[in-house]
Amino acid sequence: AQSVAQPEDQVNVAEGNPLTVKCTYSVSGNPYLFWYVQYPNRGLQFLLKYITGDNLVKGSYGFEAEFNKSQTSFHLKKPSALVSDSALYFCAVRDGRTGTASKLTFGTGTRLQVTL
Amino acid sequence: NAGVTQTPKFQVLKTGQSMTLQCAQDMNHNSMYWYRQDPGMGLRLIYYSASEGTTDKGEVPNGYNVSRLNKREFSLRLESAAPSQTSVYFCASSLAYEQYFGPGTRLTVT
């Protein structure tokens, strides 16, 4: 069975400071990893993914994430936070074996609050 | 290109009533999914359809049925609604890796 842990319910950061939202995972085989963002009363929007290749992946809105196989982590980062980044962030994982539908398992979400 | 659309946006049901949530995508994606989102629990997969003509159970299928009507449409039916089914329901679709989500249906069962 695959699982995702987001250990922080909420992360608070001042605008202009770097931010990190943590994610660890468990999955059989090679992981496919994703980050999504959800703004109030909206659906989830795709931010970035790791499938294979470079451990540092870049995504939308200046976000990036680092895949660490030994620590089974996929932390989301941004060098300089904006107030508009305040939202709910979800990490998700799927089994990388081919032939399966893209059944994602989501974490419980981390609320990011960026203040002036 | 509307992406993934869902109807209705809001619905209030009484216990025991039935309803169908509709989902359509115009991105020619093969796979479609239904999730429910509850506070503190993230998103949980109810049912999915890997391709037209196939459906499979997800993590929390009890109390729900689905129909993949064609490649574009994937509906979710509650035959006899229960208060435990009060939630926000999201439909999603995918072609390869990432999934694209609709705006959601907020369902309250009293």
JSON list of C-alpha atoms in Angstrom, two decimals:
[
{"chain": "A", "resi": 1, "resn": "ALA", "atom": "CA", "xyz": [0.00, 0.00, 0.00]},
{"chain": "A", "resi": 2, "resn": "GLN", "atom": "CA", "xyz": [1.17, 3.53, -0.71]},
{"chain": "A", "resi": 3, "resn": "SER", "atom": "CA", "xyz": [0.97, 6.42, 1.74]},
{"chain": "A", "resi": 4, "resn": "VAL", "atom": "CA", "xyz": [1.93, 10.06, 2.16]},
{"chain": "A", "resi": 5, "resn": "ALA", "atom": "CA", "xyz": [2.66, 11.99, 5.34]},
{"chain": "A", "resi": 6, "resn": "GLN", "atom": "CA", "xyz": [2.55, 15.76, 5.64]},
{"chain": "A", "resi": 7, "resn": "PRO", "atom": "CA", "xyz": [3.72, 16.28, 9.21]},
{"chain": "A", "resi": 8, "resn": "GLU", "atom": "CA", "xyz": [2.70, 19.94, 9.52]},
{"chain": "A", "resi": 9, "resn": "ASP", "atom": "CA", "xyz": [-0.92, 21.01, 9.53]},
{"chain": "A", "resi": 10, "resn": "GLN", "atom": "CA", "xyz": [0.13, 24.63, 9.05]},
{"chain": "A", "resi": 11, "resn": "VAL", "atom": "CA", "xyz": [3.26, 26.50, 8.04]},
{"chain": "A", "resi": 12, "resn": "ASN", "atom": "CA", "xyz": [3.61, 30.20, 8.76]},
{"chain": "A", "resi": 13, "resn": "VAL", "atom": "CA", "xyz": [6.15, 32.34, 6.93]},
{"chain": "A", "resi": 14, "resn": "ALA", "atom": "CA", "xyz": [6.73, 36.04, 6.36]},
{"chain": "A", "resi": 15, "resn": "GLU", "atom": "CA", "xyz": [6.55, 37.41, 2.84]},
{"chain": "A", "resi": 16, "resn": "GLY", "atom": "CA", "xyz": [9.96, 37.42, 1.20]},
{"chain": "A", "resi": 17, "resn": "ASN", "atom": "CA", "xyz": [11.28, 34.56, 3.32]},
{"chain": "A", "resi": 18, "resn": "PRO", "atom": "CA", "xyz": [11.95, 31.08, 1.95]},
{"chain": "A", "resi": 19, "resn": "LEU", "atom": "CA", "xyz": [9.31, 28.43, 2.57]},
{"chain": "A", "resi": 20, "resn": "THR", "atom": "CA", "xyz": [9.38, 24.65, 2.88]},
{"chain": "A", "resi": 21, "resn": "VAL", "atom": "CA", "xyz": [6.39, 22.32, 3.05]},
{"chain": "A", "resi": 22, "resn": "LYS", "atom": "CA", "xyz": [7.36, 18.80, 4.04]},
{"chain": "A", "resi": 23, "resn": "CYS", "atom": "CA", "xyz": [6.25, 15.50, 2.54]},
{"chain": "A", "resi": 24, "resn": "THR", "atom": "CA", "xyz": [7.40, 11.92, 3.07]},
{"chain": "A", "resi": 25, "resn": "TYR", "atom": "CA", "xyz": [6.06, 8.91, 1.23]},
{"chain": "A", "resi": 26, "resn": "SER", "atom": "CA", "xyz": [5.91, 5.14, 1.13]},
{"chain": "A", "resi": 27, "resn": "VAL", "atom": "CA", "xyz": [5.34, 3.17, -2.08]},
{"chain": "A", "resi": 28, "resn": "SER", "atom": "CA", "xyz": [6.38, -0.06, -3.75]},
{"chain": "A", "resi": 29, "resn": "GLY", "atom": "CA", "xyz": [8.79, 0.40, -6.60]},
{"chain": "A", "resi": 30, "resn": "ASN", "atom": "CA", "xyz": [9.73, 3.77, -8.01]},
{"chain": "A", "resi": 31, "resn": "PRO", "atom": "CA", "xyz": [7.57, 6.65, -6.82]},
{"chain": "A", "resi": 32, "resn": "TYR", "atom": "CA", "xyz": [5.82, 9.17, -8.96]},
{"chain": "A", "resi": 33, "resn": "LEU", "atom": "CA", "xyz": [5.38, 12.27, -6.78]},
{"chain": "A", "resi": 34, "resn": "PHE", "atom": "CA", "xyz": [3.19, 15.32, -7.14]},
{"chain": "A", "resi": 35, "resn": "TRP", "atom": "CA", "xyz": [2.34, 18.61, -5.46]},
{"chain": "A", "resi": 36, "resn": "TYR", "atom": "CA", "xyz": [-1.04, 20.28, -5.79]},
{"chain": "A", "resi": 37, "resn": "VAL", "atom": "CA", "xyz": [-2.36, 23.58, -4.44]},
{"chain": "A", "resi": 38, "resn": "GLN", "atom": "CA", "xyz": [-5.93, 24.36, -3.45]},
{"chain": "A", "resi": 39, "resn": "TYR", "atom": "CA", "xyz": [-7.25, 27.90, -3.05]},
{"chain": "A", "resi": 40, "resn": "PRO", "atom": "CA", "xyz": [-10.45, 28.46, -1.04]},
{"chain": "A", "resi": 41, "resn": "ASN", "atom": "CA", "xyz": [-13.56, 26.98, -2.65]},
{"chain": "A", "resi": 42, "resn": "ARG", "atom": "CA", "xyz": [-11.60, 25.78, -5.67]},
{"chain": "A", "resi": 43, "resn": "GLY", "atom": "CA", "xyz": [-10.42, 22.47, -7.07]},
{"chain": "A", "resi": 44, "resn": "LEU", "atom": "CA", "xyz": [-6.82, 21.28, -6.86]},
{"chain": "A", "resi": 45, "resn": "GLN", "atom": "CA", "xyz": [-4.28, 22.75, -9.26]},
{"chain": "A", "resi": 46, "resn": "PHE", "atom": "CA", "xyz": [-1.21, 20.81, -10.36]},
{"chain": "A", "resi": 47, "resn": "LEU", "atom": "CA", "xyz": [2.09, 22.44, -9.32]},
{"chain": "A", "resi": 48, "resn": "LEU", "atom": "CA", "xyz": [4.86, 19.99, -10.22]},
{"chain": "A", "resi": 49, "resn": "LYS", "atom": "CA", "xyz": [5.81, 16.35, -10.47]},
{"chain": "A", "resi": 50, "resn": "TYR", "atom": "CA", "xyz": [8.78, 14.03, -10.15]},
{"chain": "A", "resi": 51, "resn": "ILE", "atom": "CA", "xyz": [8.79, 11.03, -12.44]},
{"chain": "A", "resi": 52, "resn": "THR", "atom": "CA", "xyz": [12.46, 10.38, -13.13]},
{"chain": "A", "resi": 53, "resn": "GLY", "atom": "CA", "xyz": [15.69, 12.28, -13.73]},
{"chain": "A", "resi": 54, "resn": "ASP", "atom": "CA", "xyz": [16.95, 15.35, -11.88]},
{"chain": "A", "resi": 55, "resn": "ASN", "atom": "CA", "xyz": [16.10, 15.27, -8.19]},
{"chain": "A", "resi": 56, "resn": "LEU", "atom": "CA", "xyz": [15.24, 18.98, -8.20]},
{"chain": "A", "resi": 57, "resn": "VAL", "atom": "CA", "xyz": [12.08, 19.69, -10.15]},
{"chain": "A", "resi": 58, "resn": "LYS", "atom": "CA", "xyz": [10.69, 23.10, -10.95]},
{"chain": "A", "resi": 59, "resn": "GLY", "atom": "CA", "xyz": [7.03, 23.90, -11.29]},
{"chain": "A", "resi": 60, "resn": "SER", "atom": "CA", "xyz": [4.47, 26.66, -11.52]},
{"chain": "A", "resi": 61, "resn": "TYR", "atom": "CA", "xyz": [4.55, 30.00, -9.66]},
{"chain": "A", "resi": 62, "resn": "GLY", "atom": "CA", "xyz": [8.25, 29.67, -8.73]},
{"chain": "A", "resi": 63, "resn": "PHE", "atom": "CA", "xyz": [7.83, 26.51, -6.68]},
{"chain": "A", "resi": 64, "resn": "GLU", "atom": "CA", "xyz": [10.32, 23.65, -6.73]},
{"chain": "A", "resi": 65, "resn": "ALA", "atom": "CA", "xyz": [10.64, 20.33, -4.95]},
{"chain": "A", "resi": 66, "resn": "GLU", "atom": "CA", "xyz": [13.54, 18.06, -4.12]},
{"chain": "A", "resi": 67, "resn": "PHE", "atom": "CA", "xyz": [13.24, 14.30, -4.38]},
{"chain": "A", "resi": 68, "resn": "ASN", "atom": "CA", "xyz": [15.35, 12.45, -1.81]},
{"chain": "A", "resi": 69, "resn": "LYS", "atom": "CA", "xyz": [15.19, 8.70, -2.28]},
{"chain": "A", "resi": 70, "resn": "SER", "atom": "CA", "xyz": [17.16, 7.77, 0.83]},
{"chain": "A", "resi": 71, "resn": "GLN", "atom": "CA", "xyz": [14.91, 9.86, 3.07]},
{"chain": "A", "resi": 72, "resn": "THR", "atom": "CA", "xyz": [11.76, 9.06, 1.03]},
{"chain": "A", "resi": 73, "resn": "SER", "atom": "CA", "xyz": [10.94, 12.75, 0.98]},
{"chain": "A", "resi": 74, "resn": "PHE", "atom": "CA", "xyz": [9.65, 15.25, -1.55]},
{"chain": "A", "resi": 75, "resn": "HIS", "atom": "CA", "xyz": [9.65, 18.66, 0.13]},
{"chain": "A", "resi": 76, "resn": "LEU", "atom": "CA", "xyz": [8.11, 21.67, -1.60]},
{"chain": "A", "resi": 77, "resn": "LYS", "atom": "CA", "xyz": [10.17, 24.87, -1.57]},
{"chain": "A", "resi": 78, "resn": "LYS", "atom": "CA", "xyz": [10.10, 28.44, -2.74]},
{"chain": "A", "resi": 79, "resn": "PRO", "atom": "CA", "xyz": [12.96, 30.93, -2.31]},
{"chain": "A", "resi": 80, "resn": "SER", "atom": "CA", "xyz": [10.75, 33.95, -1.58]},
{"chain": "A", "resi": 81, "resn": "ALA", "atom": "CA", "xyz": [7.16, 33.57, -0.37]},
{"chain": "A", "resi": 82, "resn": "LEU", "atom": "CA", "xyz": [4.30, 35.80, -1.46]},
{"chain": "A", "resi": 83, "resn": "VAL", "atom": "CA", "xyz": [1.07, 36.55, 0.39]},
{"chain": "A", "resi": 84, "resn": "SER", "atom": "CA", "xyz": [-0.74, 35.14, -2.65]},
{"chain": "A", "resi": 85, "resn": "ASP", "atom": "CA", "xyz": [0.92, 31.75, -1.99]},
{"chain": "A", "resi": 86, "resn": "SER", "atom": "CA", "xyz": [-1.34, 31.31, 1.04]},
{"chain": "A", "resi": 87, "resn": "ALA", "atom": "CA", "xyz": [-3.35, 28.17, 0.31]},
{"chain": "A", "resi": 88, "resn": "LEU", "atom": "CA", "xyz": [-3.69, 24.46, 1.11]},
{"chain": "A", "resi": 89, "resn": "TYR", "atom": "CA", "xyz": [-0.94, 22.27, -0.33]},
{"chain": "A", "resi": 90, "resn": "PHE", "atom": "CA", "xyz": [-1.21, 18.55, -0.99]},
{"chain": "A", "resi": 91, "resn": "CYS", "atom": "CA", "xyz": [1.52, 16.05, -1.68]},
{"chain": "A", "resi": 92, "resn": "ALA", "atom": "CA", "xyz": [0.54, 12.89, -3.59]},
{"chain": "A", "resi": 93, "resn": "VAL", "atom": "CA", "xyz": [2.23, 9.66, -4.64]},
{"chain": "A", "resi": 94, "resn": "ARG", "atom": "CA", "xyz": [1.51, 6.85, -7.05]},
{"chain": "A", "resi": 95, "resn": "ASP", "atom": "CA", "xyz": [3.15, 3.57, -7.86]},
{"chain": "A", "resi": 96, "resn": "GLY", "atom": "CA", "xyz": [5.45, 4.00, -10.83]},
{"chain": "A", "resi": 97, "resn": "ARG", "atom": "CA", "xyz": [4.80, 0.59, -12.31]},
{"chain": "A", "resi": 98, "resn": "THR", "atom": "CA", "xyz": [3.35, 0.82, -15.79]},
{"chain": "A", "resi": 99, "resn": "GLY", "atom": "CA", "xyz": [-0.05, -0.56, -16.67]},
{"chain": "A", "resi": 100, "resn": "THR", "atom": "CA", "xyz": [-1.86, 0.91, -13.70]},
{"chain": "A", "resi": 101, "resn": "ALA", "atom": "CA", "xyz": [-4.20, 3.88, -13.80]},
{"chain": "A", "resi": 102, "resn": "SER", "atom": "CA", "xyz": [-2.82, 6.94, -12.11]},
{"chain": "A", "resi": 103, "resn": "LYS", "atom": "CA", "xyz": [-4.26, 6.14, -8.68]},
{"chain": "A", "resi": 104, "resn": "LEU", "atom": "CA", "xyz": [-2.93, 8.87, -6.46]},
{"chain": "A", "resi": 105, "resn": "THR", "atom": "CA", "xyz": [-2.71, 8.74, -2.70]},
{"chain": "A", "resi": 106, "resn": "PHE", "atom": "CA", "xyz": [-2.87, 12.18, -1.12]},
{"chain": "A", "resi": 107, "resn": "GLY", "atom": "CA", "xyz": [-1.51, 13.53, 2.12]},
{"chain": "A", "resi": 108, "resn": "THR", "atom": "CA", "xyz": [-3.80, 15.33, 4.53]},
{"chain": "A", "resi": 109, "resn": "GLY", "atom": "CA", "xyz": [-2.64, 18.74, 3.37]},
{"chain": "A", "resi": 110, "resn": "THR", "atom": "CA", "xyz": [-0.59, 21.61, 4.82]},
{"chain": "A", "resi": 111, "resn": "ARG", "atom": "CA", "xyz": [-2.03, 25.07, 5.11]},
{"chain": "A", "resi": 112, "resn": "LEU", "atom": "CA", "xyz": [0.51, 27.72, 4.16]},
{"chain": "A", "resi": 113, "resn": "GLN", "atom": "CA", "xyz": [-0.02, 31.15, 5.67]},
{"chain": "A", "resi": 114, "resn": "VAL", "atom": "CA", "xyz": [2.18, 33.96, 4.34]},
{"chain": "A", "resi": 115, "resn": "THR", "atom": "CA", "xyz": [2.01, 37.24, 6.22]},
{"chain": "A", "resi": 116, "resn": "LEU", "atom": "CA", "xyz": [3.32, 40.72, 5.50]},
{"chain": "B", "resi": 1, "resn": "ASN", "atom": "CA", "xyz": [-11.43, 24.42, -23.49]},
{"chain": "B", "resi": 2, "resn": "ALA", "atom": "CA", "xyz": [-13.32, 24.19, -20.18]},
{"chain": "B", "resi": 3, "resn": "GLY", "atom": "CA", "xyz": [-11.17, 21.41, -18.67]},
{"chain": "B", "resi": 4, "resn": "VAL", "atom": "CA", "xyz": [-13.12, 19.41, -16.08]},
{"chain": "B", "resi": 5, "resn": "THR", "atom": "CA", "xyz": [-16.65, 20.56, -15.27]},
{"chain": "B", "resi": 6, "resn": "GLN", "atom": "CA", "xyz": [-18.91, 19.33, -12.47]},
{"chain": "B", "resi": 7, "resn": "THR", "atom": "CA", "xyz": [-22.61, 19.81, -11.76]},
{"chain": "B", "resi": 8, "resn": "PRO", "atom": "CA", "xyz": [-24.18, 20.77, -9.48]},
{"chain": "B", "resi": 9, "resn": "LYS", "atom": "CA", "xyz": [-21.92, 23.07, -7.44]},
{"chain": "B", "resi": 10, "resn": "PHE", "atom": "CA", "xyz": [-24.00, 22.71, -4.28]},
{"chain": "B", "resi": 11, "resn": "GLN", "atom": "CA", "xyz": [-26.62, 20.20, -3.16]},
{"chain": "B", "resi": 12, "resn": "VAL", "atom": "CA", "xyz": [-28.57, 19.51, 0.01]},
{"chain": "B", "resi": 13, "resn": "LEU", "atom": "CA", "xyz": [-30.18, 16.10, 0.39]},
{"chain": "B", "resi": 14, "resn": "LYS", "atom": "CA", "xyz": [-32.25, 14.46, 3.06]},
{"chain": "B", "resi": 15, "resn": "THR", "atom": "CA", "xyz": [-31.17, 11.08, 4.39]},
{"chain": "B", "resi": 16, "resn": "GLY", "atom": "CA", "xyz": [-32.33, 8.33, 2.04]},
{"chain": "B", "resi": 17, "resn": "GLN", "atom": "CA", "xyz": [-32.61, 10.51, -1.06]},
{"chain": "B", "resi": 18, "resn": "SER", "atom": "CA", "xyz": [-30.64, 9.70, -4.20]},
{"chain": "B", "resi": 19, "resn": "MET", "atom": "CA", "xyz": [-28.74, 11.88, -6.60]},
{"chain": "B", "resi": 20, "resn": "THR", "atom": "CA", "xyz": [-26.18, 11.79, -9.38]},
{"chain": "B", "resi": 21, "resn": "LEU", "atom": "CA", "xyz": [-23.13, 14.02, -9.60]},
{"chain": "B", "resi": 22, "resn": "GLN", "atom": "CA", "xyz": [-22.08, 14.76, -13.15]},
{"chain": "B", "resi": 23, "resn": "CYS", "atom": "CA", "xyz": [-18.56, 15.22, -14.48]},
{"chain": "B", "resi": 24, "resn": "ALA", "atom": "CA", "xyz": [-17.29, 15.93, -17.97]},
{"chain": "B", "resi": 25, "resn": "GLN", "atom": "CA", "xyz": [-13.85, 16.64, -19.44]},
{"chain": "B", "resi": 26, "resn": "ASP", "atom": "CA", "xyz": [-12.95, 18.03, -22.85]},
{"chain": "B", "resi": 27, "resn": "MET", "atom": "CA", "xyz": [-9.23, 17.19, -22.82]},
{"chain": "B", "resi": 28, "resn": "ASN", "atom": "CA", "xyz": [-9.59, 13.74, -24.45]},
{"chain": "B", "resi": 29, "resn": "HIS", "atom": "CA", "xyz": [-8.20, 12.10, -21.31]},
{"chain": "B", "resi": 30, "resn": "ASN", "atom": "CA", "xyz": [-8.50, 8.34, -20.92]},
{"chain": "B", "resi": 31, "resn": "SER", "atom": "CA", "xyz": [-8.75, 8.11, -17.13]},
{"chain": "B", "resi": 32, "resn": "MET", "atom": "CA", "xyz": [-11.26, 9.72, -14.79]},
{"chain": "B", "resi": 33, "resn": "TYR", "atom": "CA", "xyz": [-11.62, 9.72, -11.01]},
{"chain": "B", "resi": 34, "resn": "TRP", "atom": "CA", "xyz": [-13.99, 10.61, -8.19]},
{"chain": "B", "resi": 35, "resn": "TYR", "atom": "CA", "xyz": [-12.64, 11.80, -4.84]},
{"chain": "B", "resi": 36, "resn": "ARG", "atom": "CA", "xyz": [-14.16, 13.08, -1.65]},
{"chain": "B", "resi": 37, "resn": "GLN", "atom": "CA", "xyz": [-12.48, 15.69, 0.52]},
{"chain": "B", "resi": 38, "resn": "ASP", "atom": "CA", "xyz": [-13.12, 15.82, 4.24]},
{"chain": "B", "resi": 39, "resn": "PRO", "atom": "CA", "xyz": [-11.42, 18.12, 6.78]},
{"chain": "B", "resi": 40, "resn": "GLY", "atom": "CA", "xyz": [-8.16, 16.68, 8.07]},
{"chain": "B", "resi": 41, "resn": "MET", "atom": "CA", "xyz": [-8.34, 13.67, 5.76]},
{"chain": "B", "resi": 42, "resn": "GLY", "atom": "CA", "xyz": [-7.08, 14.95, 2.44]},
{"chain": "B", "resi": 43, "resn": "LEU", "atom": "CA", "xyz": [-8.63, 13.49, -0.70]},
{"chain": "B", "resi": 44, "resn": "ARG", "atom": "CA", "xyz": [-9.77, 9.90, -0.80]},
{"chain": "B", "resi": 45, "resn": "LEU", "atom": "CA", "xyz": [-10.44, 8.01, -4.01]},
{"chain": "B", "resi": 46, "resn": "ILE", "atom": "CA", "xyz": [-13.99, 6.68, -4.34]},
{"chain": "B", "resi": 47, "resn": "TYR", "atom": "CA", "xyz": [-13.96, 5.14, -7.83]},
{"chain": "B", "resi": 48, "resn": "TYR", "atom": "CA", "xyz": [-11.93, 5.51, -10.95]},
{"chain": "B", "resi": 49, "resn": "SER", "atom": "CA", "xyz": [-12.13, 4.62, -14.62]},
{"chain": "B", "resi": 50, "resn": "ALA", "atom": "CA", "xyz": [-8.83, 3.80, -16.28]},
{"chain": "B", "resi": 51, "resn": "SER", "atom": "CA", "xyz": [-10.42, 3.95, -19.74]},
{"chain": "B", "resi": 52, "resn": "GLU", "atom": "CA", "xyz": [-13.81, 4.09, -21.38]},
{"chain": "B", "resi": 53, "resn": "GLY", "atom": "CA", "xyz": [-15.80, 1.00, -20.49]},
{"chain": "B", "resi": 54, "resn": "THR", "atom": "CA", "xyz": [-13.96, 0.18, -17.26]},
{"chain": "B", "resi": 55, "resn": "THR", "atom": "CA", "xyz": [-14.51, 1.20, -13.65]},
{"chain": "B", "resi": 56, "resn": "ASP", "atom": "CA", "xyz": [-12.84, 0.14, -10.42]},
{"chain": "B", "resi": 57, "resn": "LYS", "atom": "CA", "xyz": [-13.24, 0.72, -6.72]},
{"chain": "B", "resi": 58, "resn": "GLY", "atom": "CA", "xyz": [-10.96, 3.09, -4.89]},
{"chain": "B", "resi": 59, "resn": "GLU", "atom": "CA", "xyz": [-10.35, 3.51, -1.19]},
{"chain": "B", "resi": 60, "resn": "VAL", "atom": "CA", "xyz": [-13.91, 4.40, -0.06]},
{"chain": "B", "resi": 61, "resn": "PRO", "atom": "CA", "xyz": [-16.46, 2.98, -2.54]},
{"chain": "B", "resi": 62, "resn": "ASN", "atom": "CA", "xyz": [-19.24, 1.94, -0.14]},
{"chain": "B", "resi": 63, "resn": "GLY", "atom": "CA", "xyz": [-22.51, 3.77, -0.74]},
{"chain": "B", "resi": 64, "resn": "TYR", "atom": "CA", "xyz": [-21.55, 4.94, -4.23]},
{"chain": "B", "resi": 65, "resn": "ASN", "atom": "CA", "xyz": [-21.87, 3.75, -7.81]},
{"chain": "B", "resi": 66, "resn": "VAL", "atom": "CA", "xyz": [-20.34, 5.14, -10.98]},
{"chain": "B", "resi": 67, "resn": "SER", "atom": "CA", "xyz": [-20.97, 5.12, -14.70]},
{"chain": "B", "resi": 68, "resn": "ARG", "atom": "CA", "xyz": [-18.44, 5.91, -17.42]},
{"chain": "B", "resi": 69, "resn": "LEU", "atom": "CA", "xyz": [-20.99, 7.06, -19.95]},
{"chain": "B", "resi": 70, "resn": "ASN", "atom": "CA", "xyz": [-18.43, 7.74, -22.70]},
{"chain": "B", "resi": 71, "resn": "LYS", "atom": "CA", "xyz": [-14.87, 9.02, -22.89]},
{"chain": "B", "resi": 72, "resn": "ARG", "atom": "CA", "xyz": [-15.93, 12.50, -21.74]},
{"chain": "B", "resi": 73, "resn": "GLU", "atom": "CA", "xyz": [-18.37, 11.76, -18.92]},
{"chain": "B", "resi": 74, "resn": "PHE", "atom": "CA", "xyz": [-18.09, 10.00, -15.58]},
{"chain": "B", "resi": 75, "resn": "SER", "atom": "CA", "xyz": [-20.98, 10.18, -13.12]},
{"chain": "B", "resi": 76, "resn": "LEU", "atom": "CA", "xyz": [-21.17, 9.35, -9.42]},
{"chain": "B", "resi": 77, "resn": "ARG", "atom": "CA", "xyz": [-24.45, 8.15, -7.90]},
{"chain": "B", "resi": 78, "resn": "LEU", "atom": "CA", "xyz": [-25.56, 8.07, -4.31]},
{"chain": "B", "resi": 79, "resn": "GLU", "atom": "CA", "xyz": [-28.48, 5.64, -4.13]},
{"chain": "B", "resi": 80, "resn": "SER", "atom": "CA", "xyz": [-29.51, 6.34, -0.52]},
{"chain": "B", "resi": 81, "resn": "ALA", "atom": "CA", "xyz": [-27.67, 9.31, 0.93]},
{"chain": "B", "resi": 82, "resn": "ALA", "atom": "CA", "xyz": [-26.40, 9.22, 4.52]},
{"chain": "B", "resi": 83, "resn": "PRO", "atom": "CA", "xyz": [-25.07, 12.05, 6.72]},
{"chain": "B", "resi": 84, "resn": "SER", "atom": "CA", "xyz": [-21.61, 10.42, 6.53]},
{"chain": "B", "resi": 85, "resn": "GLN", "atom": "CA", "xyz": [-21.59, 11.29, 2.82]},
{"chain": "B", "resi": 86, "resn": "THR", "atom": "CA", "xyz": [-21.60, 15.01, 3.59]},
{"chain": "B", "resi": 87, "resn": "SER", "atom": "CA", "xyz": [-18.42, 16.12, 1.85]},
{"chain": "B", "resi": 88, "resn": "VAL", "atom": "CA", "xyz": [-16.92, 17.98, -1.07]},
{"chain": "B", "resi": 89, "resn": "TYR", "atom": "CA", "xyz": [-16.69, 15.79, -4.16]},
{"chain": "B", "resi": 90, "resn": "PHE", "atom": "CA", "xyz": [-14.07, 16.29, -6.84]},
{"chain": "B", "resi": 91, "resn": "CYS", "atom": "CA", "xyz": [-13.85, 14.76, -10.26]},
{"chain": "B", "resi": 92, "resn": "ALA", "atom": "CA", "xyz": [-10.49, 14.54, -12.03]},
{"chain": "B", "resi": 93, "resn": "SER", "atom": "CA", "xyz": [-9.09, 13.28, -15.30]},
{"chain": "B", "resi": 94, "resn": "SER", "atom": "CA", "xyz": [-5.66, 12.32, -16.56]},
{"chain": "B", "resi": 95, "resn": "LEU", "atom": "CA", "xyz": [-3.89, 11.30, -19.73]},
{"chain": "B", "resi": 96, "resn": "ALA", "atom": "CA", "xyz": [-0.55, 10.17, -18.32]},
{"chain": "B", "resi": 97, "resn": "TYR", "atom": "CA", "xyz": [0.80, 11.39, -15.00]},
{"chain": "B", "resi": 98, "resn": "GLU", "atom": "CA", "xyz": [-0.79, 14.45, -13.47]},
{"chain": "B", "resi": 99, "resn": "GLN", "atom": "CA", "xyz": [-4.50, 14.72, -12.81]},
{"chain": "B", "resi": 100, "resn": "TYR", "atom": "CA", "xyz": [-6.67, 17.73, -13.55]},
{"chain": "B", "resi": 101, "resn": "PHE", "atom": "CA", "xyz": [-9.47, 18.55, -11.17]},
{"chain": "B", "resi": 102, "resn": "GLY", "atom": "CA", "xyz": [-12.91, 20.04, -11.48]},
{"chain": "B", "resi": 103, "resn": "PRO", "atom": "CA", "xyz": [-14.21, 22.80, -9.17]},
{"chain": "B", "resi": 104, "resn": "GLY", "atom": "CA", "xyz": [-16.04, 20.41, -6.85]},
{"chain": "B", "resi": 105, "resn": "THR", "atom": "CA", "xyz": [-19.57, 19.73, -5.59]},
{"chain": "B", "resi": 106, "resn": "ARG", "atom": "CA", "xyz": [-20.39, 20.58, -1.99]},
{"chain": "B", "resi": 107, "resn": "LEU", "atom": "CA", "xyz": [-22.92, 18.02, -0.75]},
{"chain": "B", "resi": 108, "resn": "THR", "atom": "CA", "xyz": [-24.75, 18.21, 2.56]},
{"chain": "B", "resi": 109, "resn": "VAL", "atom": "CA", "xyz": [-26.92, 15.32, 3.76]},
{"chain": "B", "resi": 110, "resn": "THR", "atom": "CA", "xyz": [-29.29, 16.16, 6.63]}
]
